[in-house]
Short mmCIF file of C-alpha atoms and ligand atoms in Angstrom, two decimals:
data_model
loop_
_atom_site.label_atom_id
_atom_site.label_comp_id
_atom_site.label_asym_id
_atom_site.label_seq_id
_atom_site.Cartn_x
_atom_site.Cartn_y
_atom_site.Cartn_z
CA MET P 123 235.02 215.38 37.23
CA SER P 124 233.79 211.84 36.78
CA LEU P 125 231.40 211.85 33.86
CA THR P 126 228.09 210.23 34.71
CA LEU P 127 225.65 209.85 31.87
CA SER P 128 222.03 208.81 31.96
CA LYS P 129 220.99 205.48 30.41
CA GLN P 130 219.83 207.37 27.36
CA GLY P 131 222.95 209.51 27.47
CA ASN P 132 225.11 206.40 27.36
CA LEU P 133 223.20 205.14 24.35
CA MET P 134 223.40 208.52 22.63
CA CYS P 135 227.17 208.55 23.11
CA GLN P 136 227.74 204.86 22.39
CA ASN P 137 230.67 203.69 20.38
CA SER P 138 228.39 202.15 17.76
CA PRO P 139 229.72 199.64 15.19
CA MET P 140 229.74 202.43 12.60
CA ILE P 141 231.79 204.75 14.82
CA LYS P 142 234.22 202.00 15.90
CA LEU P 143 234.87 201.04 12.32
CA ALA P 144 235.22 204.65 11.10
CA LYS P 145 237.65 205.41 13.98
CA ASP P 146 239.71 202.33 13.25
CA ILE P 147 239.87 203.09 9.52
CA ASN P 148 240.70 206.76 10.12
CA MET P 149 243.42 205.81 12.59
CA SER P 150 244.99 203.51 10.01
CA LEU P 151 244.73 206.10 7.25
CA ALA P 152 246.10 208.88 9.46
CA SER P 153 249.58 207.49 9.08
CA ASP P 154 250.82 207.95 5.49
CA SER P 155 247.32 207.81 3.94
CA LYS P 156 248.80 207.89 0.42
CA GLN P 157 250.27 204.43 0.88
CA TRP P 158 246.91 202.90 1.70
CA LEU P 159 244.40 201.46 -0.72
CA ASN P 160 240.95 202.21 0.58
CA LEU P 161 238.12 200.00 -0.69
CA GLY P 162 235.99 201.00 2.30
CA VAL P 163 235.07 204.46 1.04
CA GLY P 164 231.57 205.73 1.87
CA ASN P 165 232.14 209.16 0.33
CA PRO P 166 230.70 209.46 -3.17
CA LEU P 167 233.28 209.43 -5.94
CA ILE P 168 234.23 213.02 -6.80
CA THR P 169 235.49 212.90 -10.38
CA LYS P 170 236.35 215.98 -12.42
CA GLU P 171 232.85 215.94 -13.91
CA VAL P 172 231.18 215.71 -10.49
CA GLU P 173 233.35 218.50 -9.14
CA GLU P 174 232.61 220.69 -12.17
CA TYR P 175 228.88 220.13 -11.80
CA TRP P 176 228.77 221.15 -8.13
CA LEU P 177 231.20 224.03 -8.69
CA SER P 178 228.89 225.39 -11.37
CA VAL P 179 225.96 225.12 -8.95
CA ILE P 180 227.93 226.89 -6.21
CA LYS P 181 229.19 229.65 -8.50
CA SER P 182 225.73 230.37 -9.86
CA ILE P 183 224.44 231.45 -6.45
CA SER P 184 225.28 235.09 -5.78
CA ALA P 185 227.10 236.07 -2.60
CA GLU P 186 224.16 238.35 -1.76
CA LYS P 187 221.77 235.44 -1.92
CA VAL P 188 223.99 233.31 0.30
CA ALA P 189 224.33 236.17 2.78
CA GLN P 190 220.58 236.74 2.83
CA SER P 191 219.83 233.13 3.56
CA VAL P 192 222.51 232.41 6.17
CA MET P 193 222.02 235.62 8.15
CA SER P 194 218.62 234.71 9.48
CA TYR P 195 216.85 231.67 10.89
CA GLY P 196 214.54 229.90 8.50
CA SER P 197 211.63 227.52 8.66
CA THR P 198 211.92 224.44 10.85
CA SER P 199 210.48 222.19 8.12
CA GLY P 200 212.79 223.66 5.50
CA ASP P 201 212.46 226.43 2.98
CA LEU P 202 209.02 226.41 1.37
CA LEU P 203 210.45 226.92 -2.10
CA LEU P 204 212.69 223.85 -1.76
CA ARG P 205 209.86 221.77 -0.31
CA LYS P 206 207.70 222.71 -3.32
CA THR P 207 210.58 222.04 -5.70
CA CYS P 208 211.20 218.57 -4.21
CA SER P 209 207.52 217.76 -4.17
CA GLU P 210 207.19 218.68 -7.87
CA LEU P 211 210.30 216.72 -8.81
CA LEU P 212 209.08 213.58 -7.03
CA ASN P 213 205.53 213.96 -8.34
CA LYS P 214 206.93 214.08 -11.86
CA HIS P 215 209.24 211.13 -11.28
CA TYR P 216 206.87 208.82 -9.40
CA GLY P 217 203.46 210.14 -10.44
CA TRP P 218 202.69 211.21 -6.86
CA GLU P 219 200.42 214.02 -5.75
CA THR P 220 202.44 215.34 -2.85
CA THR P 221 202.54 218.97 -1.76
CA ALA P 222 205.04 220.89 0.35
CA GLU P 223 203.09 219.61 3.40
CA ASN P 224 204.45 216.13 2.68
CA ILE P 225 208.08 217.25 2.60
CA LEU P 226 210.48 217.85 5.46
CA VAL P 227 213.99 219.09 4.71
CA THR P 228 216.52 217.56 7.10
CA ASN P 229 220.17 217.98 8.01
CA GLY P 230 220.99 214.80 6.06
CA SER P 231 219.16 211.50 6.17
CA GLN P 232 221.13 210.19 9.16
CA SER P 233 219.44 212.82 11.34
CA LEU P 234 216.03 211.81 9.94
CA PHE P 235 216.64 208.16 10.86
CA PHE P 236 217.65 209.20 14.36
CA MET P 237 214.26 210.89 14.73
CA LEU P 238 212.26 208.11 13.09
CA ASN P 239 214.01 205.23 14.85
CA ASN P 240 213.28 206.84 18.22
CA ILE P 241 209.80 208.17 17.50
CA PHE P 242 208.71 204.64 16.57
CA SER P 243 210.56 202.52 19.14
CA GLY P 244 210.56 202.28 22.93
CA GLN P 245 207.69 202.45 25.40
CA PHE P 246 204.24 203.04 23.95
CA ASN P 247 201.05 203.07 26.10
CA SER P 248 201.25 199.48 27.19
CA ASP P 249 203.76 197.89 24.85
CA SER P 250 207.44 198.24 24.30
CA LYS P 251 208.22 198.23 20.57
CA LYS P 252 211.21 197.76 18.35
CA ILE P 253 212.16 198.76 14.83
CA PHE P 254 211.77 195.80 12.50
CA ILE P 255 214.49 195.15 9.91
CA PRO P 256 213.05 192.77 7.30
CA ALA P 257 216.37 191.48 5.99
CA LEU P 258 219.96 191.76 7.19
CA PRO P 259 222.62 192.78 6.28
CA GLU P 260 221.48 196.38 6.60
CA TYR P 261 222.96 199.89 6.79
CA VAL P 262 225.26 199.97 9.84
CA GLY P 263 224.40 203.61 10.50
CA TYR P 264 221.03 202.69 12.03
CA SER P 265 222.62 200.48 14.65
CA GLY P 266 223.76 203.16 17.10
CA GLN P 267 220.65 205.31 16.90
CA ILE P 268 218.04 203.91 19.24
CA LEU P 269 217.83 205.28 22.77
CA ASN P 270 216.63 201.95 24.18
CA GLN P 271 218.65 198.80 24.64
CA ASP P 272 217.96 196.19 21.93
CA GLY P 273 215.90 198.52 19.82
CA PHE P 274 215.94 196.43 16.63
CA ASP P 275 214.32 193.16 15.74
CA ALA P 276 215.92 191.88 12.55
CA ARG P 277 215.53 188.87 10.26
CA LEU P 278 217.96 187.08 7.99
CA PRO P 279 217.09 186.60 4.32
CA THR P 280 217.22 183.39 2.33
CA VAL P 281 219.87 183.03 -0.37
CA LYS P 282 219.11 182.33 -4.01
CA ASN P 283 222.02 181.43 -6.25
CA ILE P 284 221.79 183.00 -9.68
CA ASP P 285 224.88 181.32 -11.14
CA ASP P 286 228.26 180.25 -9.81
CA LYS P 287 229.38 183.86 -9.34
CA GLU P 288 226.22 185.67 -8.24
CA PHE P 289 223.57 185.25 -5.58
CA ILE P 290 220.71 187.32 -4.33
CA TYR P 291 219.23 187.65 -0.84
CA LYS P 292 215.47 187.21 -0.74
CA LEU P 293 213.10 188.30 2.01
CA ASP P 294 212.32 185.26 4.13
CA ILE P 295 208.61 185.91 3.87
CA GLU P 296 207.73 182.91 6.10
CA ASN P 297 209.75 184.47 8.95
CA CYS P 298 209.00 188.09 8.28
CA HIS P 299 206.05 188.49 10.63
CA VAL P 300 205.88 192.09 11.66
CA ASN P 301 203.22 192.97 14.23
CA ARG P 302 202.00 196.17 15.83
CA ARG P 303 202.39 194.94 19.43
CA GLU P 304 206.13 194.38 19.08
CA HIS P 305 207.14 196.65 16.23
CA GLY P 306 206.78 200.43 15.90
CA ALA P 307 208.04 200.67 12.30
CA MET P 308 210.01 198.84 9.61
CA ILE P 309 213.13 200.16 7.95
CA LEU P 310 215.23 199.20 4.94
CA SER P 311 217.69 200.76 2.52
CA PHE P 312 216.69 200.55 -1.14
CA PRO P 313 219.04 200.07 -3.00
CA SER P 314 220.74 198.39 -0.09
CA ASN P 315 223.88 199.45 1.60
CA PRO P 316 225.78 197.06 1.86
CA THR P 317 224.51 194.54 -0.73
CA GLY P 318 223.31 196.59 -3.73
CA LYS P 319 220.00 194.73 -3.59
CA CYS P 320 216.71 196.24 -4.74
CA LEU P 321 213.53 194.55 -3.56
CA SER P 322 211.51 192.65 -6.15
CA GLU P 323 207.95 193.77 -6.84
CA GLN P 324 206.67 190.78 -4.84
CA GLU P 325 208.88 191.55 -1.83
CA TRP P 326 207.89 195.20 -2.00
CA GLN P 327 204.17 194.40 -2.12
CA PHE P 328 204.59 192.04 0.84
CA LEU P 329 206.17 194.77 3.01
CA VAL P 330 203.70 197.46 1.93
CA LYS P 331 200.78 195.12 2.78
CA ALA P 332 202.36 194.15 6.12
CA ALA P 333 202.81 197.82 7.04
CA GLU P 334 199.24 198.57 6.01
CA ASN P 335 197.75 195.57 7.84
CA GLU P 336 199.59 196.38 11.05
CA GLY P 337 199.14 200.14 10.75
CA ILE P 338 202.85 200.86 11.18
CA PRO P 339 205.20 202.94 9.04
CA LEU P 340 207.50 201.38 6.46
CA ILE P 341 210.57 203.61 6.21
CA ILE P 342 212.32 203.40 2.85
CA ASP P 343 215.85 204.76 2.85
CA CYS P 344 216.53 205.93 -0.72
CA ALA P 345 220.03 207.30 -0.01
CA TYR P 346 221.04 205.67 -3.34
CA GLY P 347 217.63 205.86 -4.97
CA ASN P 348 216.08 207.69 -7.90
CA PRO P 349 215.82 210.47 -9.02
CA PHE P 350 218.86 211.54 -6.98
CA PRO P 351 221.52 210.20 -6.77
CA GLY P 352 219.81 207.93 -9.32
CA LEU P 353 221.69 204.71 -8.52
CA CYS P 354 218.72 202.35 -8.49
CA HIS P 355 218.79 199.99 -11.49
CA GLN P 356 215.75 197.96 -10.51
CA PRO P 357 213.23 200.61 -9.54
CA ILE P 358 209.82 199.90 -8.07
CA ASP P 359 206.73 201.86 -8.86
CA PHE P 360 206.79 203.59 -5.44
CA LYS P 361 203.35 204.69 -4.30
CA MET P 362 202.59 207.51 -1.91
CA LEU P 363 200.54 205.75 0.79
CA PRO P 364 199.82 206.92 4.35
CA ASN P 365 202.06 204.24 5.91
CA LEU P 366 205.09 204.87 3.74
CA VAL P 367 207.93 207.19 4.70
CA TYR P 368 210.56 207.88 2.05
CA SER P 369 213.95 209.38 2.72
CA PHE P 370 216.11 210.95 0.01
CA SER P 371 219.57 212.40 0.41
CA PHE P 372 221.72 214.81 -1.58
CA SER P 373 224.90 213.29 -0.12
CA LYS P 374 225.60 210.60 -2.69
CA ALA P 375 224.78 213.05 -5.48
CA GLY P 376 227.99 214.78 -4.44
CA ILE P 377 227.49 217.07 -1.42
CA PRO P 378 227.78 214.89 1.74
CA GLY P 379 229.46 217.69 3.69
CA SER P 380 226.54 220.06 3.24
CA ARG P 381 224.20 217.74 5.23
CA ILE P 382 220.86 217.83 3.48
CA GLY P 383 218.14 215.31 2.82
CA ILE P 384 214.37 215.18 2.66
CA ALA P 385 211.62 213.06 4.15
CA VAL P 386 208.42 212.45 2.21
CA ALA P 387 205.49 211.26 4.28
CA ASP P 388 201.95 211.81 5.40
CA SER P 389 201.55 215.47 6.42
CA ALA P 390 200.74 214.57 10.06
CA LEU P 391 204.05 212.72 10.42
CA VAL P 392 205.91 215.54 8.64
CA ALA P 393 204.43 218.01 11.14
CA ASN P 394 205.66 215.86 14.06
CA LEU P 395 209.10 215.40 12.53
CA SER P 396 209.29 219.14 12.07
CA LEU P 397 208.69 219.62 15.83
CA SER P 398 211.31 217.01 16.62
CA GLN P 399 213.77 218.69 14.26
CA CYS P 400 213.07 222.06 15.87
CA ASN P 401 213.74 220.63 19.34
CA ALA P 402 217.01 219.08 18.20
CA THR P 403 218.49 221.53 15.70
CA ILE P 404 215.96 224.35 15.08
CA GLN P 405 216.17 224.14 11.29
CA PRO P 406 217.99 222.50 8.38
CA ASN P 407 221.14 224.09 7.01
CA ALA P 408 220.27 227.19 4.96
CA TYR P 409 223.22 227.09 2.57
CA ALA P 410 222.67 223.42 1.76
CA GLN P 411 219.07 224.24 0.91
CA LEU P 412 220.20 226.92 -1.52
CA LEU P 413 222.51 224.39 -3.19
CA ALA P 414 219.79 221.75 -3.50
CA ASN P 415 217.27 224.21 -4.86
CA GLN P 416 219.71 225.63 -7.37
CA ALA P 417 220.81 222.15 -8.50
CA ILE P 418 217.23 220.97 -9.12
CA ASN P 419 215.84 224.16 -10.65
CA HIS P 420 218.77 225.50 -12.65
CA HIS P 421 221.26 222.65 -13.20
CA ASP P 422 219.00 219.70 -13.98
CA LEU P 423 220.10 217.53 -11.05
CA SER P 424 218.06 214.55 -12.29
CA ARG P 425 219.79 214.56 -15.68
CA PHE P 426 223.21 214.85 -14.05
CA CYS P 427 222.43 211.88 -11.78
CA HIS P 428 220.99 209.81 -14.61
CA GLN P 429 223.64 210.56 -17.22
CA VAL P 430 226.77 210.96 -15.12
CA LEU P 431 226.51 209.23 -11.72
CA ARG P 432 224.45 206.22 -12.68
CA PRO P 433 226.71 204.92 -15.49
CA MET P 434 229.79 205.80 -13.44
CA TYR P 435 228.85 203.37 -10.63
CA SER P 436 227.33 200.68 -12.82
CA ASN P 437 230.42 200.66 -15.07
CA MET P 438 232.56 200.36 -11.97
CA ALA P 439 230.46 197.44 -10.70
CA LEU P 440 230.91 195.67 -14.02
CA PHE P 441 234.62 196.46 -14.06
CA ALA P 442 235.03 195.07 -10.52
CA LYS P 443 233.16 191.87 -11.37
CA THR P 444 235.20 191.30 -14.53
CA LEU P 445 238.38 191.94 -12.59
CA MET P 446 237.38 189.46 -9.90
CA MET P 447 236.56 186.79 -12.49
CA ASP P 448 240.07 187.20 -13.74
CA LEU P 449 242.01 187.70 -10.49
CA PHE P 450 240.21 185.26 -8.20
CA LYS P 451 240.43 182.18 -10.43
CA GLY P 452 240.72 179.06 -8.24
CA ILE P 453 239.11 180.83 -5.25
CA ASN P 454 235.52 180.14 -4.35
CA TRP P 455 233.89 183.59 -4.35
CA LYS P 456 230.49 185.01 -5.14
CA MET P 457 228.92 188.44 -5.07
CA HIS P 458 225.45 189.72 -4.42
CA GLN P 459 223.84 190.75 -7.70
CA TYR P 460 224.43 194.48 -8.18
CA SER P 461 221.16 196.30 -8.71
CA GLY P 462 222.16 199.69 -7.42
CA GLY P 463 224.02 201.79 -4.90
CA MET P 464 227.70 202.28 -4.31
CA PHE P 465 228.94 198.92 -3.04
CA LEU P 466 229.61 195.28 -3.85
CA TRP P 467 229.00 192.53 -1.30
CA ILE P 468 231.36 189.61 -1.73
CA GLN P 469 231.38 186.19 -0.09
CA PHE P 470 234.33 183.80 0.26
CA SER P 471 232.49 180.71 1.38
CA ASP P 472 235.48 178.37 1.83
CA LEU P 473 237.05 180.55 4.50
CA LYS P 474 236.92 179.20 8.04
CA CYS P 475 237.60 182.62 9.60
CA ASN P 476 235.19 185.52 9.86
CA SER P 477 235.31 188.85 8.07
CA GLN P 478 237.10 190.60 10.96
CA VAL P 479 240.11 188.38 10.25
CA ILE P 480 240.04 189.42 6.57
CA TYR P 481 239.78 193.06 7.67
CA GLU P 482 242.76 192.78 10.06
CA GLU P 483 244.85 190.87 7.52
CA ALA P 484 244.03 193.46 4.86
CA LYS P 485 245.15 196.26 7.17
CA LYS P 486 248.53 194.56 7.56
CA HIS P 487 248.88 195.02 3.80
CA LYS P 488 247.67 198.63 3.89
CA LEU P 489 244.32 197.75 2.36
CA ILE P 490 240.93 198.74 3.77
CA ILE P 491 237.83 196.66 3.14
CA VAL P 492 234.69 196.67 5.30
CA PRO P 493 234.07 193.48 7.30
CA GLY P 494 230.55 192.16 6.73
CA ASP P 495 229.75 191.40 10.37
CA VAL P 496 229.08 195.08 11.21
CA PHE P 497 225.96 194.95 9.02
CA PHE P 498 224.34 192.10 10.96
CA PHE P 499 223.33 194.01 14.11
CA GLY P 500 224.66 191.27 16.40
CA VAL P 501 222.53 188.56 14.74
CA ASP P 502 224.32 185.25 14.01
CA SER P 503 224.59 185.19 10.22
CA SER P 504 226.35 181.82 9.89
CA SER P 505 223.25 180.15 8.36
CA ILE P 506 223.61 182.38 5.27
CA GLY P 507 227.41 182.50 5.24
CA GLY P 508 227.36 186.14 6.33
CA GLU P 509 230.52 185.74 8.40
CA GLN P 510 232.58 185.30 5.23
CA CYS P 511 231.26 188.43 3.53
CA ILE P 512 232.92 191.77 2.99
CA ARG P 513 231.83 195.06 1.42
CA ILE P 514 233.90 196.92 -1.11
CA SER P 515 233.22 200.40 -2.44
CA LEU P 516 232.65 201.39 -6.05
CA ALA P 517 233.50 205.00 -5.21
CA VAL P 518 237.15 204.48 -6.04
CA SER P 519 239.40 204.76 -9.08
CA GLU P 520 239.99 201.81 -11.42
CA ARG P 521 243.60 201.79 -10.29
CA THR P 522 242.59 201.45 -6.62
CA LEU P 523 240.25 198.61 -7.53
CA ILE P 524 242.90 196.78 -9.54
CA GLU P 525 245.58 197.14 -6.87
CA GLY P 526 243.22 196.61 -3.93
CA LEU P 527 241.62 193.47 -5.35
CA SER P 528 245.05 192.06 -6.26
CA ILE P 529 246.13 192.40 -2.62
CA LEU P 530 242.82 190.98 -1.42
CA LYS P 531 243.26 187.95 -3.68
CA ASN P 532 246.64 187.21 -2.05
CA ILE P 533 245.18 187.60 1.44
CA ILE P 534 242.25 185.27 0.75
CA HIS P 535 244.57 182.79 -0.89
CA LYS P 536 246.85 182.79 2.15
CA LEU P 537 243.93 182.41 4.57
CA LEU P 538 242.65 179.45 2.54
CA VAL P 539 246.06 177.75 2.43
CA ASN P 540 246.42 178.23 6.20
CA LYS P 541 242.88 176.85 6.57
CA ASN P 542 241.76 179.99 8.39
N1 PLP V 1210 221.39 205.65 4.49
C1 PLP V 1210 222.29 204.90 3.87
C2 PLP V 1210 221.86 203.59 3.29
C3 PLP V 1210 223.61 205.32 3.75
O1 PLP V 1210 224.52 204.55 3.12
C4 PLP V 1210 223.98 206.57 4.30
C5 PLP V 1210 225.38 207.06 4.24
O2 PLP V 1210 226.29 206.38 3.87
C6 PLP V 1210 223.00 207.32 4.94
C7 PLP V 1210 221.72 206.84 5.02
C8 PLP V 1210 223.32 208.64 5.56
O3 PLP V 1210 223.44 209.62 4.57
P1 PLP V 1210 223.32 211.19 4.81
O4 PLP V 1210 223.07 211.41 6.28
O5 PLP V 1210 224.60 211.75 4.36
O6 PLP V 1210 222.13 211.63 4.01
#
């Protein structure tokens, strides 16, 4: 049978940049994975302490309780107890006044973004609208989600040098004109995947005002945010306003395979998302909800994130920077200031080649890094030197970092000597 898909079907099944990259990396790792050094990891780091924490959560739920919950369908919006639990946790953390009506439990935040990116883009009454990305580079996982061609409208940031080893991307406020005729919503990750950036108070206020003025949602992806997984080192006093949609995920706290996240938004939007979720998947995963509830209510998830995960990644970021200062002497490199999340974003500005060349060269030496171009959604990033950027993961061991960065140093050195 020749497979004929609809236009939307083709977009739903597209080989998005995220899928292409994951396939390529998995294909490389499939052969003798032990010999590879993987600095591309997106899985959270599962240390002994992390494993022990989640094992204790799992073991504390009785088999009867698991059986009870997985043997029947549950609520489309998520279990009421968990929605109340999450609402109370976030109210305490941010001083909000949400109720369960403001919370939707999802099968992971990726599925929430699929709903949001399509609910707020495409054909409206008379206008066709896109999702506005205020500053690239941005999370590659959004890029394959929209069921319309060219569903994103994205801007580049400006670059502010902090010192000779660190820079920070700033919202290009002059060029960040969102408007309700062209844009259905705005989206950003905070802290950012891939850069580790957290918005400044001024940038945050600008986006909140823009969303309010235009009457469109601002979607804030807190996959690395506080209180869980707690990897935001430059937090903002998040407010609960009608235009703001927050997404939180349990993945980076240690349970990515269980697929669970939550959306926090105005109750009318939550009600619509609940319908959309019902149409697509009926309900969120029951076992994952038990885990999340148990972790928050009986195993102090916030404390675990704050005291275990947060220092683990920030120590690794510091370790990686110190290592680079030492290893990359004589090479012109800089990194985006680390303010949170699980990654470092590194630029080699003297290279003539783009990051795909670094990626391919690294593979020849059994090293995986993530080429920066996949985070630019097809936008030419040469004006900010984006083509010479790569992302490395902090969810690795010190040994992997030491060995991986040593190989990377040799590759960059060779590319520079060959004037690539
Ligand atoms: N958002 C960001 C910024 C991410 O980095 C990821 C995963 O890496 C996700 C969302 C998706 O996370 P999940 O669907 O596991 O909640």
